[in-house]
mmCIF file of C-alpha atoms in Angstrom:
data_model
loop_
_atom_site.group_PDB
_atom_site.id
_atom_site.type_symbol
_atom_site.label_atom_id
_atom_site.label_comp_id
_atom_site.label_asym_id
_atom_site.label_seq_id
_atom_site.Cartn_x
_atom_site.Cartn_y
_atom_site.Cartn_z
ATOM 1 C CA UNK A 1 -44.946 -24.621 10.175
ATOM 2 C CA UNK A 2 -42.921 -23.513 7.120
ATOM 3 C CA UNK A 3 -39.689 -25.366 6.398
ATOM 4 C CA UNK A 4 -36.263 -23.759 6.705
ATOM 5 C CA UNK A 5 -35.977 -23.612 2.905
ATOM 6 C CA UNK A 6 -39.266 -21.669 2.688
ATOM 7 C CA UNK A 7 -38.228 -19.313 5.510
ATOM 8 C CA UNK A 8 -34.891 -18.736 3.788
ATOM 9 C CA UNK A 9 -36.512 -17.913 0.436
ATOM 10 C CA UNK A 10 -38.982 -15.536 2.104
ATOM 11 C CA UNK A 11 -36.182 -13.803 4.043
ATOM 12 C CA UNK A 12 -34.094 -13.331 0.872
ATOM 13 C CA UNK A 13 -37.047 -11.791 -0.973
ATOM 14 C CA UNK A 14 -37.778 -9.422 1.960
ATOM 15 C CA UNK A 15 -34.142 -8.339 2.526
ATOM 16 C CA UNK A 16 -34.165 -5.334 0.101
ATOM 17 C CA UNK A 17 -37.586 -3.959 1.141
ATOM 18 C CA UNK A 18 -38.014 -5.031 4.775
ATOM 19 C CA UNK A 19 -34.636 -5.779 6.371
ATOM 20 C CA UNK A 20 -36.064 -5.977 9.913
ATOM 21 C CA UNK A 21 -38.495 -8.763 8.960
ATOM 22 C CA UNK A 22 -35.784 -10.491 6.897
ATOM 23 C CA UNK A 23 -33.435 -10.410 9.911
ATOM 24 C CA UNK A 24 -36.095 -12.076 12.096
ATOM 25 C CA UNK A 25 -36.660 -14.815 9.499
ATOM 26 C CA UNK A 26 -32.927 -15.497 9.071
ATOM 27 C CA UNK A 27 -32.623 -15.868 12.867
ATOM 28 C CA UNK A 28 -35.586 -18.270 12.837
ATOM 29 C CA UNK A 29 -33.774 -20.421 10.271
ATOM 30 C CA UNK A 30 -30.747 -20.419 12.565
ATOM 31 C CA UNK A 31 -32.588 -21.961 15.512
ATOM 32 C CA UNK A 32 -31.112 -25.255 16.723
ATOM 33 C CA UNK A 33 -31.851 -28.165 14.377
ATOM 34 C CA UNK A 34 -34.610 -30.516 15.461
ATOM 35 C CA UNK A 35 -33.831 -34.111 16.289
ATOM 36 C CA UNK A 36 -36.578 -35.304 13.974
ATOM 37 C CA UNK A 37 -34.210 -35.581 11.001
ATOM 38 C CA UNK A 38 -33.440 -39.287 11.032
ATOM 39 C CA UNK A 39 -31.719 -39.325 7.678
ATOM 40 C CA UNK A 40 -28.203 -37.978 7.373
ATOM 41 C CA UNK A 41 -28.938 -36.366 3.997
ATOM 42 C CA UNK A 42 -31.912 -34.480 5.390
ATOM 43 C CA UNK A 43 -29.887 -33.284 8.382
ATOM 44 C CA UNK A 44 -27.062 -32.089 6.128
ATOM 45 C CA UNK A 45 -29.537 -30.237 3.902
ATOM 46 C CA UNK A 46 -30.952 -28.383 6.918
ATOM 47 C CA UNK A 47 -27.433 -27.469 8.089
ATOM 48 C CA UNK A 48 -26.670 -26.107 4.604
ATOM 49 C CA UNK A 49 -29.795 -23.913 4.844
ATOM 50 C CA UNK A 50 -28.533 -22.597 8.182
ATOM 51 C CA UNK A 51 -25.069 -21.858 6.783
ATOM 52 C CA UNK A 52 -26.707 -19.963 3.903
ATOM 53 C CA UNK A 53 -28.805 -18.031 6.447
ATOM 54 C CA UNK A 54 -25.608 -17.097 8.356
ATOM 55 C CA UNK A 55 -23.978 -15.677 5.220
ATOM 56 C CA UNK A 56 -27.158 -13.847 4.156
ATOM 57 C CA UNK A 57 -27.589 -12.363 7.650
ATOM 58 C CA UNK A 58 -23.961 -11.192 7.570
ATOM 59 C CA UNK A 59 -24.565 -9.577 4.143
ATOM 60 C CA UNK A 60 -27.740 -7.925 5.480
ATOM 61 C CA UNK A 61 -25.750 -6.329 8.327
ATOM 62 C CA UNK A 62 -22.995 -5.408 5.843
ATOM 63 C CA UNK A 63 -25.503 -3.520 3.662
ATOM 64 C CA UNK A 64 -26.685 -1.681 6.800
ATOM 65 C CA UNK A 65 -23.058 -0.835 7.775
ATOM 66 C CA UNK A 66 -23.686 -2.702 11.037
ATOM 67 C CA UNK A 67 -20.206 -3.931 12.036
ATOM 68 C CA UNK A 68 -21.370 -5.138 15.469
ATOM 69 C CA UNK A 69 -24.102 -7.199 13.802
ATOM 70 C CA UNK A 70 -21.513 -8.885 11.540
ATOM 71 C CA UNK A 71 -19.341 -9.578 14.614
ATOM 72 C CA UNK A 72 -22.313 -11.225 16.365
ATOM 73 C CA UNK A 73 -23.008 -13.427 13.312
ATOM 74 C CA UNK A 74 -19.367 -14.607 13.256
ATOM 75 C CA UNK A 75 -19.574 -15.537 16.950
ATOM 76 C CA UNK A 76 -22.894 -17.306 16.308
ATOM 77 C CA UNK A 77 -21.427 -19.216 13.363
ATOM 78 C CA UNK A 78 -18.981 -21.059 15.632
ATOM 79 C CA UNK A 79 -21.783 -23.129 17.139
ATOM 80 C CA UNK A 80 -22.731 -24.340 13.637
ATOM 81 C CA UNK A 81 -19.236 -25.181 12.459
ATOM 82 C CA UNK A 82 -17.846 -27.003 15.509
ATOM 83 C CA UNK A 83 -18.658 -30.370 13.957
ATOM 84 C CA UNK A 84 -18.140 -29.328 10.329
ATOM 85 C CA UNK A 85 -15.108 -30.119 8.177
ATOM 86 C CA UNK A 86 -12.199 -27.803 8.965
ATOM 87 C CA UNK A 87 -11.879 -26.528 5.384
ATOM 88 C CA UNK A 88 -15.600 -25.733 5.311
ATOM 89 C CA UNK A 89 -15.339 -23.922 8.662
ATOM 90 C CA UNK A 90 -12.472 -21.741 7.438
ATOM 91 C CA UNK A 91 -14.341 -20.829 4.253
ATOM 92 C CA UNK A 92 -17.519 -19.838 6.143
ATOM 93 C CA UNK A 93 -15.680 -17.671 8.674
ATOM 94 C CA UNK A 94 -13.585 -16.014 5.931
ATOM 95 C CA UNK A 95 -16.769 -15.274 3.942
ATOM 96 C CA UNK A 96 -18.350 -13.640 6.993
ATOM 97 C CA UNK A 97 -15.171 -11.651 7.746
ATOM 98 C CA UNK A 98 -15.297 -10.276 4.172
ATOM 99 C CA UNK A 99 -18.583 -8.594 5.122
ATOM 100 C CA UNK A 100 -16.559 -6.084 7.171
ATOM 101 C CA UNK A 101 -14.614 -4.805 4.146
ATOM 102 C CA UNK A 102 -17.105 -2.194 2.812
ATOM 103 C CA UNK A 103 -18.167 -1.016 6.302
ATOM 104 C CA UNK A 104 -16.427 2.306 7.106
ATOM 105 C CA UNK A 105 -14.414 2.680 10.344
ATOM 106 C CA UNK A 106 -14.838 -0.989 11.243
ATOM 107 C CA UNK A 107 -11.132 -1.864 11.617
ATOM 108 C CA UNK A 108 -11.082 -1.977 15.426
ATOM 109 C CA UNK A 109 -14.171 -4.217 15.605
ATOM 110 C CA UNK A 110 -12.566 -6.485 12.999
ATOM 111 C CA UNK A 111 -9.367 -6.682 15.066
ATOM 112 C CA UNK A 112 -11.361 -7.579 18.210
ATOM 113 C CA UNK A 113 -13.332 -10.262 16.324
ATOM 114 C CA UNK A 114 -10.152 -11.712 14.828
ATOM 115 C CA UNK A 115 -8.387 -11.876 18.220
ATOM 116 C CA UNK A 116 -11.393 -13.666 19.723
ATOM 117 C CA UNK A 117 -11.623 -16.146 16.834
ATOM 118 C CA UNK A 118 -7.866 -16.800 16.867
ATOM 119 C CA UNK A 119 -8.183 -17.844 20.521
ATOM 120 C CA UNK A 120 -11.152 -20.088 19.630
ATOM 121 C CA UNK A 121 -9.203 -21.675 16.745
ATOM 122 C CA UNK A 122 -6.298 -22.390 19.140
ATOM 123 C CA UNK A 123 -8.640 -24.093 21.638
ATOM 124 C CA UNK A 124 -10.242 -26.141 18.851
ATOM 125 C CA UNK A 125 -6.772 -26.960 17.423
ATOM 126 C CA UNK A 126 -7.780 -25.621 14.002
ATOM 127 C CA UNK A 127 -4.240 -24.661 13.032
ATOM 128 C CA UNK A 128 -4.811 -23.683 9.377
ATOM 129 C CA UNK A 129 -7.796 -21.501 10.311
ATOM 130 C CA UNK A 130 -5.669 -19.848 13.027
ATOM 131 C CA UNK A 131 -2.927 -19.056 10.498
ATOM 132 C CA UNK A 132 -5.471 -17.668 8.044
ATOM 133 C CA UNK A 133 -7.016 -15.429 10.730
ATOM 134 C CA UNK A 134 -3.604 -14.271 11.980
ATOM 135 C CA UNK A 135 -2.576 -13.361 8.415
ATOM 136 C CA UNK A 136 -5.741 -11.280 8.076
ATOM 137 C CA UNK A 137 -5.034 -9.658 11.443
ATOM 138 C CA UNK A 138 -1.527 -8.629 10.277
ATOM 139 C CA UNK A 139 -3.142 -7.045 7.202
ATOM 140 C CA UNK A 140 -5.479 -5.008 9.421
ATOM 141 C CA UNK A 141 -2.653 -3.962 11.747
ATOM 142 C CA UNK A 142 -0.718 -2.803 8.671
ATOM 143 C CA UNK A 143 -3.781 -0.863 7.483
ATOM 144 C CA UNK A 144 -4.062 0.906 10.857
ATOM 145 C CA UNK A 145 -0.263 1.532 11.073
ATOM 146 C CA UNK A 146 0.203 -0.813 14.062
ATOM 147 C CA UNK A 147 3.592 -1.882 12.751
ATOM 148 C CA UNK A 148 5.202 -3.227 15.945
ATOM 149 C CA UNK A 149 2.360 -5.624 16.900
ATOM 150 C CA UNK A 150 2.229 -6.717 13.238
ATOM 151 C CA UNK A 151 5.961 -7.579 13.233
ATOM 152 C CA UNK A 152 5.633 -9.542 16.492
ATOM 153 C CA UNK A 153 2.778 -11.599 15.023
ATOM 154 C CA UNK A 154 4.671 -12.081 11.736
ATOM 155 C CA UNK A 155 7.682 -13.533 13.607
ATOM 156 C CA UNK A 156 5.454 -16.097 15.345
ATOM 157 C CA UNK A 157 3.621 -16.928 12.132
ATOM 158 C CA UNK A 158 6.800 -17.416 10.105
ATOM 159 C CA UNK A 159 8.226 -19.834 12.698
ATOM 160 C CA UNK A 160 5.073 -21.987 12.577
ATOM 161 C CA UNK A 161 4.624 -21.803 8.793
ATOM 162 C CA UNK A 162 8.231 -22.793 8.069
ATOM 163 C CA UNK A 163 7.755 -25.837 10.290
ATOM 164 C CA UNK A 164 4.567 -26.777 8.405
ATOM 165 C CA UNK A 165 6.098 -25.807 5.029
ATOM 166 C CA UNK A 166 2.897 -24.040 3.932
ATOM 167 C CA UNK A 167 4.337 -22.083 0.997
ATOM 168 C CA UNK A 168 1.108 -20.293 0.021
ATOM 169 C CA UNK A 169 0.496 -18.587 3.367
ATOM 170 C CA UNK A 170 4.272 -18.203 3.795
ATOM 171 C CA UNK A 171 4.334 -16.126 0.592
ATOM 172 C CA UNK A 172 1.487 -13.917 1.856
ATOM 173 C CA UNK A 173 3.111 -13.401 5.266
ATOM 174 C CA UNK A 174 6.513 -12.499 3.774
ATOM 175 C CA UNK A 175 4.720 -10.034 1.475
ATOM 176 C CA UNK A 176 2.963 -8.479 4.484
ATOM 177 C CA UNK A 177 6.328 -8.368 6.279
ATOM 178 C CA UNK A 178 7.792 -6.441 3.333
ATOM 179 C CA UNK A 179 4.911 -3.949 3.442
ATOM 180 C CA UNK A 180 5.276 -3.483 7.223
ATOM 181 C CA UNK A 181 9.029 -2.798 6.950
ATOM 182 C CA UNK A 182 8.350 -0.372 4.127
ATOM 183 C CA UNK A 183 5.831 1.392 6.395
ATOM 184 C CA UNK A 184 8.578 1.657 9.027
ATOM 185 C CA UNK A 185 10.972 3.060 6.411
ATOM 186 C CA UNK A 186 13.363 0.092 6.584
ATOM 187 C CA UNK A 187 13.795 -0.513 2.850
ATOM 188 C CA UNK A 188 16.643 -3.042 3.227
ATOM 189 C CA UNK A 189 14.483 -5.400 5.288
ATOM 190 C CA UNK A 190 11.459 -4.707 3.048
ATOM 191 C CA UNK A 191 13.474 -5.900 0.032
ATOM 192 C CA UNK A 192 14.777 -8.959 1.909
ATOM 193 C CA UNK A 193 11.228 -9.950 2.916
ATOM 194 C CA UNK A 194 10.009 -9.502 -0.664
ATOM 195 C CA UNK A 195 12.836 -11.748 -1.916
ATOM 196 C CA UNK A 196 11.725 -14.388 0.618
ATOM 197 C CA UNK A 197 8.128 -14.032 -0.612
ATOM 198 C CA UNK A 198 9.190 -14.544 -4.242
ATOM 199 C CA UNK A 199 11.335 -17.554 -3.279
ATOM 200 C CA UNK A 200 8.351 -19.190 -1.544
ATOM 201 C CA UNK A 201 6.070 -18.300 -4.480
ATOM 202 C CA UNK A 202 8.452 -19.926 -6.981
ATOM 203 C CA UNK A 203 8.044 -23.273 -5.208
ATOM 204 C CA UNK A 204 4.256 -23.398 -5.804
ATOM 205 C CA UNK A 205 1.614 -22.364 -8.305
ATOM 206 C CA UNK A 206 1.194 -18.686 -7.487
ATOM 207 C CA UNK A 207 -2.402 -17.462 -8.075
ATOM 208 C CA UNK A 208 -2.671 -14.401 -10.363
ATOM 209 C CA UNK A 209 -3.995 -12.117 -7.591
ATOM 210 C CA UNK A 210 -1.012 -12.979 -5.336
ATOM 211 C CA UNK A 211 1.455 -12.549 -8.217
ATOM 212 C CA UNK A 212 -0.068 -9.115 -8.901
ATOM 213 C CA UNK A 213 0.470 -8.083 -5.265
ATOM 214 C CA UNK A 214 4.096 -9.262 -5.403
ATOM 215 C CA UNK A 215 4.672 -7.216 -8.575
ATOM 216 C CA UNK A 216 2.984 -4.193 -7.003
ATOM 217 C CA UNK A 217 5.270 -4.321 -3.953
ATOM 218 C CA UNK A 218 8.311 -4.737 -6.230
ATOM 219 C CA UNK A 219 7.268 -1.628 -8.151
ATOM 220 C CA UNK A 220 6.769 0.376 -4.948
ATOM 221 C CA UNK A 221 10.224 -0.548 -3.626
ATOM 222 C CA UNK A 222 11.911 0.283 -6.956
ATOM 223 C CA UNK A 223 10.113 3.638 -6.949
ATOM 224 C CA UNK A 224 11.493 4.284 -3.433
ATOM 225 C CA UNK A 225 14.968 3.779 -4.937
ATOM 226 C CA UNK A 226 14.096 6.334 -7.658
ATOM 227 C CA UNK A 227 14.301 3.574 -10.287
ATOM 228 C CA UNK A 228 11.058 4.654 -11.932
ATOM 229 C CA UNK A 229 11.687 2.800 -15.215
ATOM 230 C CA UNK A 230 11.818 -0.618 -13.516
ATOM 231 C CA UNK A 231 8.977 0.394 -11.182
ATOM 232 C CA UNK A 232 6.819 1.271 -14.203
ATOM 233 C CA UNK A 233 7.347 -2.189 -15.742
ATOM 234 C CA UNK A 234 6.228 -3.886 -12.492
ATOM 235 C CA UNK A 235 3.193 -1.606 -12.188
ATOM 236 C CA UNK A 236 2.270 -2.374 -15.800
ATOM 237 C CA UNK A 237 2.407 -6.130 -15.093
ATOM 238 C CA UNK A 238 0.214 -5.577 -12.024
ATOM 239 C CA UNK A 239 -2.257 -3.452 -13.967
ATOM 240 C CA UNK A 240 -2.611 -6.018 -16.762
ATOM 241 C CA UNK A 241 -3.029 -8.853 -14.276
ATOM 242 C CA UNK A 242 -5.609 -7.068 -12.108
ATOM 243 C CA UNK A 243 -7.557 -5.651 -15.073
ATOM 244 C CA UNK A 244 -8.157 -9.119 -16.532
ATOM 245 C CA UNK A 245 -9.557 -10.213 -13.145
ATOM 246 C CA UNK A 246 -11.657 -7.040 -12.682
ATOM 247 C CA UNK A 247 -9.742 -6.432 -9.457
ATOM 248 C CA UNK A 248 -10.452 -2.945 -8.019
ATOM 249 C CA UNK A 249 -6.718 -2.684 -7.248
ATOM 250 C CA UNK A 250 -6.091 -2.158 -10.979
ATOM 251 C CA UNK A 251 -6.947 1.535 -10.577
ATOM 252 C CA UNK A 252 -4.195 1.962 -7.968
ATOM 253 C CA UNK A 253 -1.660 0.269 -10.260
ATOM 254 C CA UNK A 254 -2.679 2.604 -13.118
ATOM 255 C CA UNK A 255 -2.165 5.650 -10.866
ATOM 256 C CA UNK A 256 1.321 4.383 -10.002
ATOM 257 C CA UNK A 257 2.096 3.968 -13.719
ATOM 258 C CA UNK A 258 1.063 7.576 -14.353
ATOM 259 C CA UNK A 259 3.118 8.681 -11.330
ATOM 260 C CA UNK A 260 6.218 6.983 -12.793
ATOM 261 C CA UNK A 261 5.752 8.829 -16.100
ATOM 262 C CA UNK A 262 5.543 12.145 -14.239
ATOM 263 C CA UNK A 263 8.587 11.354 -12.077
ATOM 264 C CA UNK A 264 10.560 10.366 -15.216
ATOM 265 C CA UNK A 265 9.879 13.866 -16.612
ATOM 266 C CA UNK A 266 7.632 12.361 -19.292
ATOM 267 C CA UNK A 267 4.286 13.988 -18.387
ATOM 268 C CA UNK A 268 3.331 14.109 -22.091
ATOM 269 C CA UNK A 269 3.196 10.270 -22.056
ATOM 270 C CA UNK A 270 0.254 10.316 -19.616
ATOM 271 C CA UNK A 271 -2.309 11.035 -22.362
ATOM 272 C CA UNK A 272 -1.010 8.283 -24.650
ATOM 273 C CA UNK A 273 -0.914 5.824 -21.751
ATOM 274 C CA UNK A 274 -4.578 6.490 -20.948
ATOM 275 C CA UNK A 275 -5.549 5.720 -24.548
ATOM 276 C CA UNK A 276 -4.526 2.038 -24.369
ATOM 277 C CA UNK A 277 -7.425 -0.412 -24.374
ATOM 278 C CA UNK A 278 -7.168 -1.595 -20.760
ATOM 279 C CA UNK A 279 -6.927 1.970 -19.397
ATOM 280 C CA UNK A 280 -9.877 3.423 -21.325
ATOM 281 C CA UNK A 281 -12.520 2.413 -18.764
ATOM 282 C CA UNK A 282 -10.592 4.249 -16.013
ATOM 283 C CA UNK A 283 -9.729 7.366 -18.051
ATOM 284 C CA UNK A 284 -12.668 9.480 -16.846
ATOM 285 C CA UNK A 285 -12.440 8.567 -13.156
ATOM 286 C CA UNK A 286 -11.546 11.273 -10.659
ATOM 287 C CA UNK A 287 -8.476 9.342 -9.429
ATOM 288 C CA UNK A 288 -7.038 9.305 -12.942
ATOM 289 C CA UNK A 289 -8.024 12.937 -13.558
ATOM 290 C CA UNK A 290 -6.010 13.901 -10.450
ATOM 291 C CA UNK A 291 -2.844 12.395 -11.979
ATOM 292 C CA UNK A 292 -3.623 14.074 -15.312
ATOM 293 C CA UNK A 293 -3.810 17.463 -13.530
ATOM 294 C CA UNK A 294 -0.437 16.820 -11.853
ATOM 295 C CA UNK A 295 1.093 15.856 -15.217
ATOM 296 C CA UNK A 296 -0.192 19.066 -16.852
ATOM 297 C CA UNK A 297 1.233 21.215 -14.042
ATOM 298 C CA UNK A 298 4.583 19.417 -14.248
ATOM 299 C CA UNK A 299 4.702 19.783 -18.026
ATOM 300 C CA UNK A 300 4.216 23.573 -17.691
ATOM 301 C CA UNK A 301 6.635 23.691 -14.718
ATOM 302 C CA UNK A 302 3.892 25.704 -13.046
ATOM 303 C CA UNK A 303 4.034 25.606 -9.257
ATOM 304 C CA UNK A 304 0.654 27.349 -8.836
ATOM 305 C CA UNK A 305 -1.099 24.752 -11.028
ATOM 306 C CA UNK A 306 0.650 21.981 -9.118
ATOM 307 C CA UNK A 307 -0.569 23.363 -5.789
ATOM 308 C CA UNK A 308 -4.088 23.756 -7.228
ATOM 309 C CA UNK A 309 -4.081 20.089 -8.323
ATOM 310 C CA UNK A 310 -2.966 19.004 -4.842
ATOM 311 C CA UNK A 311 -5.769 21.060 -3.299
ATOM 312 C CA UNK A 312 -8.531 20.120 -5.761
ATOM 313 C CA UNK A 313 -7.728 16.399 -5.578
ATOM 314 C CA UNK A 314 -6.596 16.225 -1.969
ATOM 315 C CA UNK A 315 -8.374 12.935 -1.193
ATOM 316 C CA UNK A 316 -7.151 11.187 -4.348
ATOM 317 C CA UNK A 317 -3.526 12.356 -3.991
ATOM 318 C CA UNK A 318 -3.023 12.334 -0.211
ATOM 319 C CA UNK A 319 -4.738 9.120 0.899
ATOM 320 C CA UNK A 320 -2.083 6.895 -0.709
ATOM 321 C CA UNK A 321 1.286 7.200 1.102
ATOM 322 C CA UNK A 322 3.277 6.173 -2.005
ATOM 323 C CA UNK A 323 1.749 8.879 -4.205
ATOM 324 C CA UNK A 324 1.914 11.431 -1.385
ATOM 325 C CA UNK A 325 5.647 10.816 -0.790
ATOM 326 C CA UNK A 326 6.677 11.037 -4.447
ATOM 327 C CA UNK A 327 4.526 14.090 -5.180
ATOM 328 C CA UNK A 328 6.092 15.805 -2.177
ATOM 329 C CA UNK A 329 9.537 15.169 -3.712
ATOM 330 C CA UNK A 330 8.254 16.404 -7.085
ATOM 331 C CA UNK A 331 6.884 19.574 -5.449
ATOM 332 C CA UNK A 332 10.324 20.250 -3.944
ATOM 333 C CA UNK A 333 11.944 19.749 -7.352
ATOM 334 C CA UNK A 334 9.480 22.121 -9.019
ATOM 335 C CA UNK A 335 9.933 24.738 -6.303
ATOM 336 C CA UNK A 336 13.708 24.438 -6.619
ATOM 337 C CA UNK A 337 13.517 24.821 -10.404
ATOM 338 C CA UNK A 338 11.289 27.905 -10.116
ATOM 339 C CA UNK A 339 13.592 29.527 -7.541
ATOM 340 C CA UNK A 340 16.670 28.899 -9.690
ATOM 341 C CA UNK A 341 14.960 30.414 -12.721
ATOM 342 C CA UNK A 342 14.110 33.587 -10.734
ATOM 343 C CA UNK A 343 17.461 34.178 -8.961
ATOM 344 C CA UNK A 344 19.739 33.161 -11.855
ATOM 345 C CA UNK A 345 19.862 36.585 -13.641
ATOM 346 C CA UNK A 346 20.663 38.533 -10.438
ATOM 347 C CA UNK A 347 23.661 39.035 -8.198
ATOM 348 C CA UNK A 348 21.497 40.527 -5.404
ATOM 349 C CA UNK A 349 17.726 39.969 -5.101
ATOM 350 C CA UNK A 350 15.180 40.627 -2.367
ATOM 351 C CA UNK A 351 13.783 37.455 -0.736
ATOM 352 C CA UNK A 352 10.345 39.117 -0.559
ATOM 353 C CA UNK A 353 10.340 39.563 -4.342
ATOM 354 C CA UNK A 354 11.340 35.901 -4.873
ATOM 355 C CA UNK A 355 8.521 34.800 -2.553
ATOM 356 C CA UNK A 356 5.983 36.878 -4.507
ATOM 357 C CA UNK A 357 7.154 35.420 -7.807
ATOM 358 C CA UNK A 358 6.712 31.801 -6.687
ATOM 359 C CA UNK A 359 3.552 32.532 -4.670
ATOM 360 C CA UNK A 360 4.989 31.204 -1.398
ATOM 361 C CA UNK A 361 5.440 32.620 2.095
ATOM 362 C CA UNK A 362 8.690 34.468 2.749
ATOM 363 C CA UNK A 363 9.743 32.129 5.582
ATOM 364 C CA UNK A 364 9.219 29.005 3.442
ATOM 365 C CA UNK A 365 11.223 30.514 0.548
ATOM 366 C CA UNK A 366 14.024 31.587 2.889
ATOM 367 C CA UNK A 367 14.238 28.070 4.326
ATOM 368 C CA UNK A 368 14.308 26.513 0.871
ATOM 369 C CA UNK A 369 16.994 28.926 -0.373
ATOM 370 C CA UNK A 370 19.138 28.118 2.693
ATOM 371 C CA UNK A 371 18.778 24.407 1.942
ATOM 372 C CA UNK A 372 19.726 24.935 -1.710
ATOM 373 C CA UNK A 373 22.855 26.903 -0.684
ATOM 374 C CA UNK A 374 23.873 24.139 1.736
ATOM 375 C CA UNK A 375 23.271 21.508 -0.965
ATOM 376 C CA UNK A 376 25.418 23.623 -3.332
ATOM 377 C CA UNK A 377 22.619 23.878 -5.896
ATOM 378 C CA UNK A 378 23.911 27.431 -6.363
ATOM 379 C CA UNK A 379 26.462 29.582 -4.556
ATOM 380 C CA UNK A 380 25.285 32.469 -2.450
ATOM 381 C CA UNK A 381 24.501 33.776 1.006
ATOM 382 C CA UNK A 382 21.358 35.108 2.697
ATOM 383 C CA UNK A 383 21.718 38.602 4.162
ATOM 384 C CA UNK A 384 18.844 38.516 6.653
ATOM 385 C CA UNK A 385 19.569 42.053 7.882
ATOM 386 C CA UNK A 386 18.812 43.481 4.422
ATOM 387 C CA UNK A 387 16.367 40.722 3.494
ATOM 388 C CA UNK A 388 18.382 39.904 0.389
ATOM 389 C CA UNK A 389 19.926 36.930 -1.319
ATOM 390 C CA UNK A 390 23.446 37.545 -2.624
ATOM 391 C CA UNK A 391 24.285 35.218 -5.523
ATOM 392 C CA UNK A 392 27.925 34.415 -6.293
ATOM 393 C CA UNK A 393 29.428 33.252 -9.545
ATOM 394 C CA UNK A 394 30.312 29.600 -9.494
ATOM 395 C CA UNK A 395 33.917 29.436 -8.218
ATOM 396 C CA UNK A 396 36.495 27.957 -10.529
ATOM 397 C CA UNK A 397 38.104 24.848 -9.204
ATOM 398 C CA UNK A 398 41.713 25.405 -8.060
ATOM 399 C CA UNK A 399 43.681 22.293 -8.936
ATOM 400 C CA UNK A 400 46.971 23.523 -7.411
ATOM 401 C CA UNK A 401 46.507 21.697 -4.103
ATOM 402 C CA UNK A 402 45.458 18.468 -5.813
ATOM 403 C CA UNK A 403 48.463 18.600 -8.158
ATOM 404 C CA UNK A 404 50.809 19.268 -5.212
ATOM 405 C CA UNK A 405 49.459 16.262 -3.304
ATOM 406 C CA UNK A 406 49.845 14.038 -6.386
ATOM 407 C CA UNK A 407 53.483 15.214 -6.758
ATOM 408 C CA UNK A 408 54.209 14.449 -3.100
ATOM 409 C CA UNK A 409 52.713 10.972 -3.474
ATOM 410 C CA UNK A 410 54.970 10.268 -6.470
ATOM 411 C CA UNK A 411 58.043 11.580 -4.606
ATOM 412 C CA UNK A 412 57.118 9.304 -1.699
ATOM 413 C CA UNK A 413 57.023 6.288 -4.010
ATOM 414 C CA UNK A 414 60.484 7.185 -5.413
ATOM 415 C CA UNK A 415 61.956 7.526 -1.886
ATOM 416 C CA UNK A 416 60.445 4.155 -0.856
ATOM 417 C CA UNK A 417 61.923 2.519 -3.978
ATOM 418 C CA UNK A 418 65.399 3.968 -3.330
ATOM 419 C CA UNK A 419 65.257 2.861 0.310
ATOM 420 C CA UNK A 420 64.357 -0.708 -0.748
ATOM 421 C CA UNK A 421 67.394 -0.785 -3.091
ATOM 422 C CA UNK A 422 69.806 0.454 -0.405
ATOM 423 C CA UNK A 423 68.584 -2.256 1.956
ATOM 424 C CA UNK A 424 69.351 -4.942 -0.713
ATOM 425 C CA UNK A 425 72.880 -3.509 -1.346
ATOM 426 C CA UNK A 426 73.638 -3.478 2.377
#
């Protein structure tokens, strides 16, 4: 009978060409260890072969996009790690959980697996593994926009982590808390959570990948405050950090840098930014080309080109909520600028004509013009009966009332002063 090492080697060689046979061999390696291994070293070697087989079987299912298969391997792994060192157990389960990452639409299965394993870790009193799994679960809940359950779990986690004083996981959880609050639109609490994350990170050695994520969140929150200059500096730090580690997140940071240039009305800087050494390898990617198209449209102040870019690169520009939000604001600014340019020379102009000029529907243009009048971008009124916009000259400020009020205030002060003096004399 072939040894486990031989079965493992054969299974690995068959995995690319005959996955079904490789799966059967990996499962054969995973059969319960025989009692014939008298020596501890030999027993440990066989267990190592089985742990390798678990990881390889998980990777085999990952390559087949078989999320249920990966879930079954994780459940199976618990019988092999019950007597293993706790640190080793956590590493094996985390490695197997990583197999879910490239599998599309596997979030719900991952959540179910995590909930099951969290309960197992509680029963086994593996506290650090439980915290690690709960942190991953919060990340998945954030990904699937389950903000309320994520916040509830974060509150529990923070209470336990502060008691244990585990600064590393505490930093990660505060960072996740900041991202959840940002998803809910509560920027004040998002900033407070990020400050807590940075405070915890300052007390330990912060790994580069975690520092990059902190900088990225800082940039996102500054961008929400329209402080694009500061946001750009944080995104640049993130991009440099992630690029040196070959982190796929570097592309997202580069897109945010380009977005900041566009939002700062510096679209011409996009080309020069893409010529720096670190950015060259991303310059021809479709994600980067989408931002280049937006920059060109913004530079020309051309609403039609902007809409074409949004349509042609819908996936690249709409999948990220940060980019989607800021481009929506930029679209409004461009539309407003185009409308002002068209109506400025006229005192009366047909709404239908304005709509044709900007290539928008009449109803949308009418709504936008109403909003601009209310925001006092220009002075005018919509005559819906005639279908016209009547534009007024900007009224001159009448300072008479203000001057009269100032005079009355001064007279009041004089009267109060005279009254005080009469009281003293009396």
